[in-house]
């Protein structure tokens, strides 16, 4: 007969596990809050300092950084999180050294491309891309430390690293405002990230190994290249929509869309903060209790969608004077996009729950299929809506595309869970 202590031990273990998960999720939210508040402050400061057209130029550089960031994540950090979350420290340290080296290599190579493109473009846009090319390696290395710390279960270090970036950003933004150009703001943003990237080396005690990047890419090619295509299709769709919107409606329309995204910034911080840890947590849950993975993903996606709708409702009730105070001249055009932008973010939040499950299952073929479909819908809806009804039409087209993409993510997760359960049986 089991003793009373043996009977209560499983319950105590479950409570301990829940507290550990809650702690890691909390650090993910705190870290993303620090990161997103930094990005939010930069966007607001640039919008108020430079006006809607220059802010549109800055947004193009920002979106290009998003594409490069997703390349680095697909090749370097996504395989690290999927395969080295909760592994022994020695294994994690060796993988992190190679992963960070791969991120530096990607930043250097694509930074050189941005620099050459900027020199060729000239005009308003060219200098911004030249400066982006200079700071890309530091930006990618700083992002790699964040994911590496969460893979190790030490989200507090990621939070501190983002705080260091935020503190370094304050004097850098003051100097950029005195210069008064988009290029100066891009340099200030990247230089402050370089401070946090160097600090991450001291936090982890790990030196990036760029010379081992090729070995890392070769070992992780079964996941890395699929995640690369998946991530680039996501950010590339945003980039194509931005360029197409600028060509069809005007650069000011790009600034209006970015302004609406800034209004949704606090919720996007929640969504991105959870994404830092949900794949790692889903991978841990898959090893410990695979039958609970579907419920975990459903609660995750449904909760994010509900939170997005609540935040959008709050924005609709926000006084116009407050909006003008926050966004300046960008408010009038951005406020028209609140409803469709909210629905689009709610659809993305719902789909992210299924995406976390597919990543945890390492179902790279399925997740790639979903992302390609969703990206095609995003570009088609965004540009088709722009051709029919301008900026507002583009926002509604993106909202409809995002909801359709979310449905496909869930259908694929259901099939992947069935396959996994049959294989386990």
Tab-separated table of C-alpha atoms in Angstrom:
chain	number	residue	atom	x	y	z
A	1	UNK	CA	0.000	0.000	0.000
A	2	UNK	CA	1.344	3.468	-0.901
A	3	UNK	CA	1.996	5.753	2.029
A	4	UNK	CA	0.270	9.110	2.432
A	5	UNK	CA	3.452	10.845	1.355
A	6	UNK	CA	3.606	8.782	-1.846
A	7	UNK	CA	-0.023	9.650	-2.626
A	8	UNK	CA	0.506	13.395	-2.265
A	9	UNK	CA	3.853	13.508	-4.077
A	10	UNK	CA	2.398	13.544	-7.648
A	11	UNK	CA	0.116	16.464	-6.739
A	12	UNK	CA	3.028	18.390	-5.239
A	13	UNK	CA	5.135	17.665	-8.331
A	14	UNK	CA	2.393	18.983	-10.607
A	15	UNK	CA	2.083	22.157	-8.558
A	16	UNK	CA	5.835	22.679	-8.694
A	17	UNK	CA	5.811	22.146	-12.461
A	18	UNK	CA	2.954	24.656	-12.885
A	19	UNK	CA	4.795	27.247	-10.817
A	20	UNK	CA	7.927	26.718	-12.899
A	21	UNK	CA	5.972	27.163	-16.154
A	22	UNK	CA	4.241	30.265	-14.779
A	23	UNK	CA	7.597	31.698	-13.766
A	24	UNK	CA	9.101	31.171	-17.224
A	25	UNK	CA	6.019	32.631	-18.927
A	26	UNK	CA	6.157	35.642	-16.596
A	27	UNK	CA	9.766	36.339	-17.505
A	28	UNK	CA	8.827	36.012	-21.173
A	29	UNK	CA	6.106	38.614	-20.766
A	30	UNK	CA	8.371	40.887	-18.734
A	31	UNK	CA	11.160	40.630	-21.289
A	32	UNK	CA	8.891	41.316	-24.230
A	33	UNK	CA	7.294	44.195	-22.342
A	34	UNK	CA	10.748	45.761	-21.951
A	35	UNK	CA	11.639	45.063	-25.606
A	36	UNK	CA	8.322	46.242	-27.018
A	37	UNK	CA	8.177	49.339	-24.862
A	38	UNK	CA	11.622	50.205	-26.218
A	39	UNK	CA	10.444	49.677	-29.801
A	40	UNK	CA	7.197	51.521	-29.048
A	41	UNK	CA	9.105	54.493	-27.659
A	42	UNK	CA	11.398	54.561	-30.692
A	43	UNK	CA	8.432	54.489	-33.074
A	44	UNK	CA	6.576	57.230	-31.221
A	45	UNK	CA	9.690	59.391	-30.950
A	46	UNK	CA	10.462	59.080	-34.660
A	47	UNK	CA	6.822	59.665	-35.678
A	48	UNK	CA	6.595	62.848	-33.593
A	49	UNK	CA	10.043	64.086	-34.605
A	50	UNK	CA	9.989	63.484	-38.367
A	51	UNK	CA	6.359	63.390	-39.573
A	52	UNK	CA	4.423	60.823	-41.567
A	53	UNK	CA	6.585	60.680	-44.748
A	54	UNK	CA	9.943	60.327	-42.981
A	55	UNK	CA	8.298	57.901	-40.582
A	56	UNK	CA	7.301	55.838	-43.611
A	57	UNK	CA	10.974	55.701	-44.671
A	58	UNK	CA	11.976	54.618	-41.161
A	59	UNK	CA	9.233	51.963	-41.274
A	60	UNK	CA	10.673	50.531	-44.506
A	61	UNK	CA	14.063	50.133	-42.806
A	62	UNK	CA	12.340	48.617	-39.761
A	63	UNK	CA	10.460	46.099	-41.894
A	64	UNK	CA	13.667	45.156	-43.726
A	65	UNK	CA	15.278	44.481	-40.357
A	66	UNK	CA	12.300	42.231	-39.613
A	67	UNK	CA	13.024	40.161	-42.731
A	68	UNK	CA	16.711	39.760	-41.823
A	69	UNK	CA	15.809	38.968	-38.210
A	70	UNK	CA	13.573	36.146	-39.353
A	71	UNK	CA	16.344	34.763	-41.558
A	72	UNK	CA	18.648	34.629	-38.531
A	73	UNK	CA	15.959	33.103	-36.342
A	74	UNK	CA	15.145	30.400	-38.865
A	75	UNK	CA	18.764	29.360	-39.325
A	76	UNK	CA	20.172	30.021	-35.854
A	77	UNK	CA	17.748	30.477	-32.961
A	78	UNK	CA	14.637	28.479	-33.877
A	79	UNK	CA	16.527	25.149	-34.043
A	80	UNK	CA	18.275	26.117	-30.800
A	81	UNK	CA	14.952	26.579	-28.996
A	82	UNK	CA	13.335	23.441	-30.439
A	83	UNK	CA	16.259	21.091	-29.784
A	84	UNK	CA	18.117	22.556	-26.799
A	85	UNK	CA	15.355	23.729	-24.448
A	86	UNK	CA	15.830	22.057	-21.080
A	87	UNK	CA	18.955	20.146	-22.137
A	88	UNK	CA	22.099	19.831	-19.956
A	89	UNK	CA	24.050	23.084	-19.592
A	90	UNK	CA	27.134	21.856	-21.426
A	91	UNK	CA	25.050	20.915	-24.458
A	92	UNK	CA	23.208	24.259	-24.357
A	93	UNK	CA	26.439	26.276	-24.097
A	94	UNK	CA	28.053	24.549	-27.068
A	95	UNK	CA	24.909	24.992	-29.168
A	96	UNK	CA	24.520	28.636	-28.154
A	97	UNK	CA	28.108	29.468	-29.135
A	98	UNK	CA	27.517	28.063	-32.609
A	99	UNK	CA	24.019	29.506	-32.927
A	100	UNK	CA	25.152	33.028	-32.003
A	101	UNK	CA	28.041	32.684	-34.431
A	102	UNK	CA	25.585	31.787	-37.183
A	103	UNK	CA	23.476	34.847	-36.324
A	104	UNK	CA	26.547	37.099	-36.564
A	105	UNK	CA	27.392	35.607	-39.944
A	106	UNK	CA	23.885	36.223	-41.257
A	107	UNK	CA	23.965	39.807	-39.952
A	108	UNK	CA	27.305	40.530	-41.580
A	109	UNK	CA	26.351	39.060	-44.963
A	110	UNK	CA	22.906	40.642	-45.231
A	111	UNK	CA	24.156	43.872	-43.680
A	112	UNK	CA	26.589	44.184	-46.571
A	113	UNK	CA	23.687	43.691	-48.998
A	114	UNK	CA	21.653	46.438	-47.281
A	115	UNK	CA	24.639	48.778	-47.407
A	116	UNK	CA	25.115	48.247	-51.143
A	117	UNK	CA	21.389	48.648	-51.825
A	118	UNK	CA	21.324	51.875	-49.816
A	119	UNK	CA	24.280	53.301	-51.727
A	120	UNK	CA	22.521	52.472	-54.978
A	121	UNK	CA	19.159	53.947	-53.961
A	122	UNK	CA	20.283	57.315	-52.602
A	123	UNK	CA	17.600	59.932	-52.008
A	124	UNK	CA	15.529	59.709	-48.824
A	125	UNK	CA	15.592	55.930	-48.454
A	126	UNK	CA	19.229	55.163	-49.280
A	127	UNK	CA	20.988	56.562	-46.160
A	128	UNK	CA	18.558	54.694	-43.872
A	129	UNK	CA	19.455	51.369	-45.515
A	130	UNK	CA	23.184	52.122	-45.394
A	131	UNK	CA	22.954	52.679	-41.631
A	132	UNK	CA	20.795	49.571	-41.219
A	133	UNK	CA	23.468	47.496	-42.914
A	134	UNK	CA	26.068	48.771	-40.450
A	135	UNK	CA	24.083	47.889	-37.310
A	136	UNK	CA	22.484	44.577	-38.391
A	137	UNK	CA	25.114	42.233	-36.830
A	138	UNK	CA	24.631	43.810	-33.389
A	139	UNK	CA	20.834	43.705	-33.673
A	140	UNK	CA	20.821	39.997	-34.556
A	141	UNK	CA	23.286	39.025	-31.840
A	142	UNK	CA	21.212	40.786	-29.177
A	143	UNK	CA	18.103	38.908	-30.322
A	144	UNK	CA	19.979	35.588	-30.224
A	145	UNK	CA	20.874	36.049	-26.551
A	146	UNK	CA	17.197	36.489	-25.685
A	147	UNK	CA	16.160	33.177	-27.241
A	148	UNK	CA	19.193	31.375	-25.874
A	149	UNK	CA	18.378	32.467	-22.318
A	150	UNK	CA	14.778	31.285	-22.652
A	151	UNK	CA	15.914	27.943	-24.057
A	152	UNK	CA	17.999	27.569	-20.893
A	153	UNK	CA	15.029	28.549	-18.701
A	154	UNK	CA	16.772	31.750	-17.497
A	155	UNK	CA	14.375	34.369	-18.842
A	156	UNK	CA	15.459	36.845	-16.180
A	157	UNK	CA	18.750	37.326	-18.033
A	158	UNK	CA	16.899	38.134	-21.249
A	159	UNK	CA	14.828	40.710	-19.362
A	160	UNK	CA	17.944	42.375	-17.927
A	161	UNK	CA	19.574	42.420	-21.364
A	162	UNK	CA	16.595	44.255	-22.868
A	163	UNK	CA	16.644	46.720	-19.975
A	164	UNK	CA	20.285	47.480	-20.782
A	165	UNK	CA	19.279	48.145	-24.393
A	166	UNK	CA	16.506	50.486	-23.263
A	167	UNK	CA	18.804	52.455	-20.970
A	168	UNK	CA	21.452	52.817	-23.703
A	169	UNK	CA	18.763	53.942	-26.139
A	170	UNK	CA	17.851	57.098	-24.192
A	171	UNK	CA	21.015	59.146	-24.823
A	172	UNK	CA	21.278	57.715	-28.341
A	173	UNK	CA	17.782	58.964	-29.232
A	174	UNK	CA	18.539	62.416	-27.804
A	175	UNK	CA	21.573	62.722	-30.075
A	176	UNK	CA	19.582	61.437	-33.087
A	177	UNK	CA	16.827	64.000	-32.470
A	178	UNK	CA	19.402	66.793	-32.606
A	179	UNK	CA	20.628	65.510	-35.968
A	180	UNK	CA	17.020	65.171	-37.168
A	181	UNK	CA	17.371	62.517	-39.898
A	182	UNK	CA	16.064	58.997	-40.393
A	183	UNK	CA	19.623	57.687	-40.754
A	184	UNK	CA	20.579	59.114	-37.362
A	185	UNK	CA	17.655	57.348	-35.676
A	186	UNK	CA	18.578	54.019	-37.315
A	187	UNK	CA	22.184	54.376	-36.114
A	188	UNK	CA	21.072	55.291	-32.588
A	189	UNK	CA	18.750	52.278	-32.457
A	190	UNK	CA	21.474	49.886	-33.619
A	191	UNK	CA	24.283	51.346	-31.504
A	192	UNK	CA	22.263	50.893	-28.314
A	193	UNK	CA	21.535	47.283	-29.360
A	194	UNK	CA	25.292	46.739	-29.715
A	195	UNK	CA	25.728	47.680	-26.037
A	196	UNK	CA	23.181	45.002	-25.039
A	197	UNK	CA	24.745	42.453	-27.417
A	198	UNK	CA	28.165	42.857	-25.790
A	199	UNK	CA	26.594	42.678	-22.342
A	200	UNK	CA	24.946	39.382	-23.350
A	201	UNK	CA	28.393	37.852	-23.853
A	202	UNK	CA	29.260	38.697	-20.245
A	203	UNK	CA	25.888	37.429	-18.966
A	204	UNK	CA	26.219	34.051	-20.631
A	205	UNK	CA	29.982	33.667	-20.412
A	206	UNK	CA	29.809	32.499	-24.041
A	207	UNK	CA	31.736	33.904	-26.979
A	208	UNK	CA	30.000	33.575	-30.378
A	209	UNK	CA	31.814	31.221	-32.762
A	210	UNK	CA	31.256	32.498	-36.322
A	211	UNK	CA	33.792	29.984	-37.668
A	212	UNK	CA	31.504	27.162	-36.479
A	213	UNK	CA	28.431	28.613	-38.188
A	214	UNK	CA	28.758	26.323	-41.192
A	215	UNK	CA	28.768	23.245	-38.983
A	216	UNK	CA	25.685	24.485	-37.136
A	217	UNK	CA	23.806	25.101	-40.396
A	218	UNK	CA	24.740	21.640	-41.653
A	219	UNK	CA	23.627	19.887	-38.450
A	220	UNK	CA	20.319	21.757	-38.250
A	221	UNK	CA	19.485	21.789	-41.950
A	222	UNK	CA	16.455	19.507	-41.568
A	223	UNK	CA	14.755	22.213	-39.465
A	224	UNK	CA	16.742	25.350	-40.195
A	225	UNK	CA	16.107	25.693	-43.915
A	226	UNK	CA	12.392	25.020	-43.566
A	227	UNK	CA	12.157	27.516	-40.703
A	228	UNK	CA	14.117	29.964	-42.839
A	229	UNK	CA	11.602	29.749	-45.669
A	230	UNK	CA	8.745	29.864	-43.186
A	231	UNK	CA	10.059	32.935	-41.353
A	232	UNK	CA	11.092	34.806	-44.483
A	233	UNK	CA	7.722	34.186	-46.099
A	234	UNK	CA	6.119	35.761	-43.022
A	235	UNK	CA	8.283	38.876	-42.853
A	236	UNK	CA	8.686	38.998	-46.629
A	237	UNK	CA	4.915	39.153	-46.978
A	238	UNK	CA	4.876	42.193	-44.682
A	239	UNK	CA	7.665	43.743	-46.714
A	240	UNK	CA	5.919	43.135	-50.046
A	241	UNK	CA	2.709	44.538	-48.669
A	242	UNK	CA	4.547	47.648	-47.415
A	243	UNK	CA	6.337	48.230	-50.724
A	244	UNK	CA	3.188	47.542	-52.709
A	245	UNK	CA	1.099	49.800	-50.475
A	246	UNK	CA	3.670	52.559	-50.900
A	247	UNK	CA	3.561	52.138	-54.695
A	248	UNK	CA	-0.254	51.950	-54.932
A	249	UNK	CA	-1.304	54.513	-52.304
A	250	UNK	CA	1.892	56.336	-51.241
A	251	UNK	CA	4.622	56.198	-48.584
A	252	UNK	CA	2.284	57.978	-46.159
A	253	UNK	CA	0.059	54.888	-46.206
A	254	UNK	CA	2.982	52.805	-44.914
A	255	UNK	CA	3.329	55.261	-42.037
A	256	UNK	CA	-0.407	55.014	-41.296
A	257	UNK	CA	-0.242	51.209	-41.114
A	258	UNK	CA	2.809	51.401	-38.855
A	259	UNK	CA	0.949	53.919	-36.667
A	260	UNK	CA	-1.950	51.478	-36.249
A	261	UNK	CA	0.544	48.785	-35.278
A	262	UNK	CA	1.985	51.115	-32.650
A	263	UNK	CA	-1.492	51.580	-31.172
A	264	UNK	CA	-1.675	47.801	-30.817
A	265	UNK	CA	1.876	47.746	-29.451
A	266	UNK	CA	1.090	46.741	-25.851
A	267	UNK	CA	-0.906	43.718	-26.986
A	268	UNK	CA	1.684	42.809	-29.606
A	269	UNK	CA	4.179	42.878	-26.734
A	270	UNK	CA	2.044	40.250	-24.993
A	271	UNK	CA	1.832	38.080	-28.100
A	272	UNK	CA	5.562	38.300	-28.851
A	273	UNK	CA	6.494	37.824	-25.200
A	274	UNK	CA	4.576	34.581	-25.072
A	275	UNK	CA	6.110	33.467	-28.357
A	276	UNK	CA	9.545	33.668	-26.757
A	277	UNK	CA	8.681	30.855	-24.368
A	278	UNK	CA	5.672	28.982	-25.764
A	279	UNK	CA	7.659	26.803	-28.173
A	280	UNK	CA	10.100	25.860	-25.420
A	281	UNK	CA	7.224	25.163	-23.013
A	282	UNK	CA	5.310	23.169	-25.616
A	283	UNK	CA	8.445	21.094	-26.283
A	284	UNK	CA	8.831	20.404	-22.545
A	285	UNK	CA	5.124	19.495	-22.285
A	286	UNK	CA	5.412	17.149	-25.256
A	287	UNK	CA	8.125	15.186	-23.462
A	288	UNK	CA	6.285	15.161	-20.128
A	289	UNK	CA	2.557	14.879	-21.019
A	290	UNK	CA	1.995	14.732	-24.810
A	291	UNK	CA	-1.770	14.241	-24.447
A	292	UNK	CA	-2.068	17.779	-23.030
A	293	UNK	CA	-0.352	19.571	-25.916
A	294	UNK	CA	-3.557	20.246	-27.887
A	295	UNK	CA	-5.314	21.769	-24.883
A	296	UNK	CA	-2.262	23.908	-24.115
A	297	UNK	CA	-2.207	25.275	-27.679
A	298	UNK	CA	-5.955	25.949	-27.674
A	299	UNK	CA	-5.813	27.875	-24.409
A	300	UNK	CA	-2.795	29.803	-25.656
A	301	UNK	CA	-4.335	30.815	-28.988
A	302	UNK	CA	-7.827	31.513	-27.643
A	303	UNK	CA	-6.478	33.624	-24.800
A	304	UNK	CA	-4.393	35.752	-27.135
A	305	UNK	CA	-7.284	36.305	-29.545
A	306	UNK	CA	-9.608	37.384	-26.710
A	307	UNK	CA	-6.974	39.760	-25.321
A	308	UNK	CA	-6.523	41.349	-28.763
A	309	UNK	CA	-10.247	42.012	-29.097
A	310	UNK	CA	-10.366	43.597	-25.643
A	311	UNK	CA	-7.424	45.855	-26.445
A	312	UNK	CA	-9.003	46.906	-29.755
A	313	UNK	CA	-12.232	47.804	-27.945
A	314	UNK	CA	-10.232	49.961	-25.536
A	315	UNK	CA	-8.582	51.764	-28.469
A	316	UNK	CA	-11.973	52.573	-29.986
A	317	UNK	CA	-12.962	54.271	-26.720
A	318	UNK	CA	-9.722	56.281	-26.527
A	319	UNK	CA	-10.241	60.082	-26.866
A	320	UNK	CA	-8.926	61.623	-30.074
A	321	UNK	CA	-6.805	64.129	-28.177
A	322	UNK	CA	-4.932	61.322	-26.474
A	323	UNK	CA	-4.309	59.672	-29.842
A	324	UNK	CA	-2.961	62.921	-31.275
A	325	UNK	CA	-0.721	63.317	-28.246
A	326	UNK	CA	0.701	59.825	-28.786
A	327	UNK	CA	1.078	59.754	-32.595
A	328	UNK	CA	0.926	63.415	-33.589
A	329	UNK	CA	-0.043	63.867	-37.242
A	330	UNK	CA	-0.064	60.082	-37.855
A	331	UNK	CA	-3.146	59.634	-35.598
A	332	UNK	CA	-5.802	60.785	-38.074
A	333	UNK	CA	-4.888	58.155	-40.674
A	334	UNK	CA	-3.951	55.407	-38.194
A	335	UNK	CA	-7.209	55.649	-36.218
A	336	UNK	CA	-9.214	54.555	-39.278
A	337	UNK	CA	-7.416	51.198	-39.222
A	338	UNK	CA	-8.074	50.191	-35.605
A	339	UNK	CA	-10.943	47.736	-36.255
A	340	UNK	CA	-9.387	45.744	-39.136
A	341	UNK	CA	-5.941	45.825	-37.500
A	342	UNK	CA	-7.429	44.425	-34.279
A	343	UNK	CA	-9.175	41.605	-36.106
A	344	UNK	CA	-5.958	40.778	-37.940
A	345	UNK	CA	-3.971	40.620	-34.703
A	346	UNK	CA	-6.680	38.476	-33.070
A	347	UNK	CA	-6.432	36.027	-35.970
A	348	UNK	CA	-2.648	35.964	-35.652
A	349	UNK	CA	-2.933	35.320	-31.910
A	350	UNK	CA	-5.312	32.420	-32.482
A	351	UNK	CA	-3.021	30.880	-35.079
A	352	UNK	CA	0.091	31.303	-32.932
A	353	UNK	CA	-1.214	28.663	-30.511
A	354	UNK	CA	-1.293	26.086	-33.288
A	355	UNK	CA	2.086	27.279	-34.598
A	356	UNK	CA	3.684	26.655	-31.202
A	357	UNK	CA	2.343	23.100	-31.229
A	358	UNK	CA	3.687	22.372	-34.703
A	359	UNK	CA	7.111	23.746	-33.740
A	360	UNK	CA	7.191	21.602	-30.602
A	361	UNK	CA	6.333	18.541	-32.702
A	362	UNK	CA	9.157	19.516	-35.102
A	363	UNK	CA	6.559	19.200	-37.879
A	364	UNK	CA	8.546	21.541	-40.119
A	365	UNK	CA	6.877	20.371	-43.336
A	366	UNK	CA	3.413	21.147	-42.017
A	367	UNK	CA	4.335	24.490	-40.479
A	368	UNK	CA	6.075	25.544	-43.705
A	369	UNK	CA	2.979	24.628	-45.694
A	370	UNK	CA	0.797	26.703	-43.349
A	371	UNK	CA	3.090	29.716	-43.425
A	372	UNK	CA	3.377	29.782	-47.213
A	373	UNK	CA	-0.409	29.681	-47.529
A	374	UNK	CA	-0.873	32.391	-44.885
A	375	UNK	CA	1.776	34.628	-46.469
A	376	UNK	CA	0.245	34.328	-49.918
A	377	UNK	CA	-3.141	35.282	-48.477
A	378	UNK	CA	-1.561	38.208	-46.599
A	379	UNK	CA	0.064	39.710	-49.682
A	380	UNK	CA	-2.965	39.073	-51.876
A	381	UNK	CA	-5.418	40.498	-49.360
A	382	UNK	CA	-3.251	43.492	-48.506
A	383	UNK	CA	-2.474	44.558	-52.053
A	384	UNK	CA	-5.862	43.612	-53.477
A	385	UNK	CA	-7.572	45.632	-50.761
A	386	UNK	CA	-5.232	48.570	-51.424
A	387	UNK	CA	-6.096	48.543	-55.136
A	388	UNK	CA	-9.822	48.483	-54.357
A	389	UNK	CA	-10.117	50.814	-51.362
A	390	UNK	CA	-6.742	52.343	-50.482
A	391	UNK	CA	-5.184	52.041	-47.039
A	392	UNK	CA	-8.398	50.992	-45.273
A	393	UNK	CA	-9.097	48.338	-47.892
A	394	UNK	CA	-5.598	46.959	-47.440
A	395	UNK	CA	-6.153	46.660	-43.674
A	396	UNK	CA	-9.430	44.766	-44.161
A	397	UNK	CA	-7.843	42.482	-46.746
A	398	UNK	CA	-5.059	41.606	-44.299
A	399	UNK	CA	-7.589	40.913	-41.516
A	400	UNK	CA	-9.521	38.452	-43.698
A	401	UNK	CA	-6.292	36.771	-44.850
A	402	UNK	CA	-5.015	36.348	-41.293
A	403	UNK	CA	-8.212	34.652	-40.133
A	404	UNK	CA	-8.081	32.244	-43.085
A	405	UNK	CA	-4.453	31.450	-42.325
A	406	UNK	CA	-5.294	30.746	-38.691
A	407	UNK	CA	-7.849	28.126	-39.733
A	408	UNK	CA	-5.208	26.319	-41.801
A	409	UNK	CA	-2.731	26.326	-38.878
A	410	UNK	CA	-5.284	24.575	-36.666
A	411	UNK	CA	-6.212	21.996	-39.283
A	412	UNK	CA	-2.553	21.084	-39.692
A	413	UNK	CA	-1.977	20.880	-35.935
A	414	UNK	CA	-4.913	18.498	-35.564
A	415	UNK	CA	-3.469	16.213	-38.238
A	416	UNK	CA	0.027	16.381	-36.713
A	417	UNK	CA	-1.295	15.476	-33.249
A	418	UNK	CA	-3.120	12.474	-34.677
A	419	UNK	CA	0.064	11.293	-36.375
A	420	UNK	CA	2.074	11.761	-33.196
A	421	UNK	CA	-0.428	9.840	-31.068
A	422	UNK	CA	-0.549	6.979	-33.582
A	423	UNK	CA	3.249	6.843	-33.630
A	424	UNK	CA	3.396	6.840	-29.833
A	425	UNK	CA	0.836	4.066	-29.635
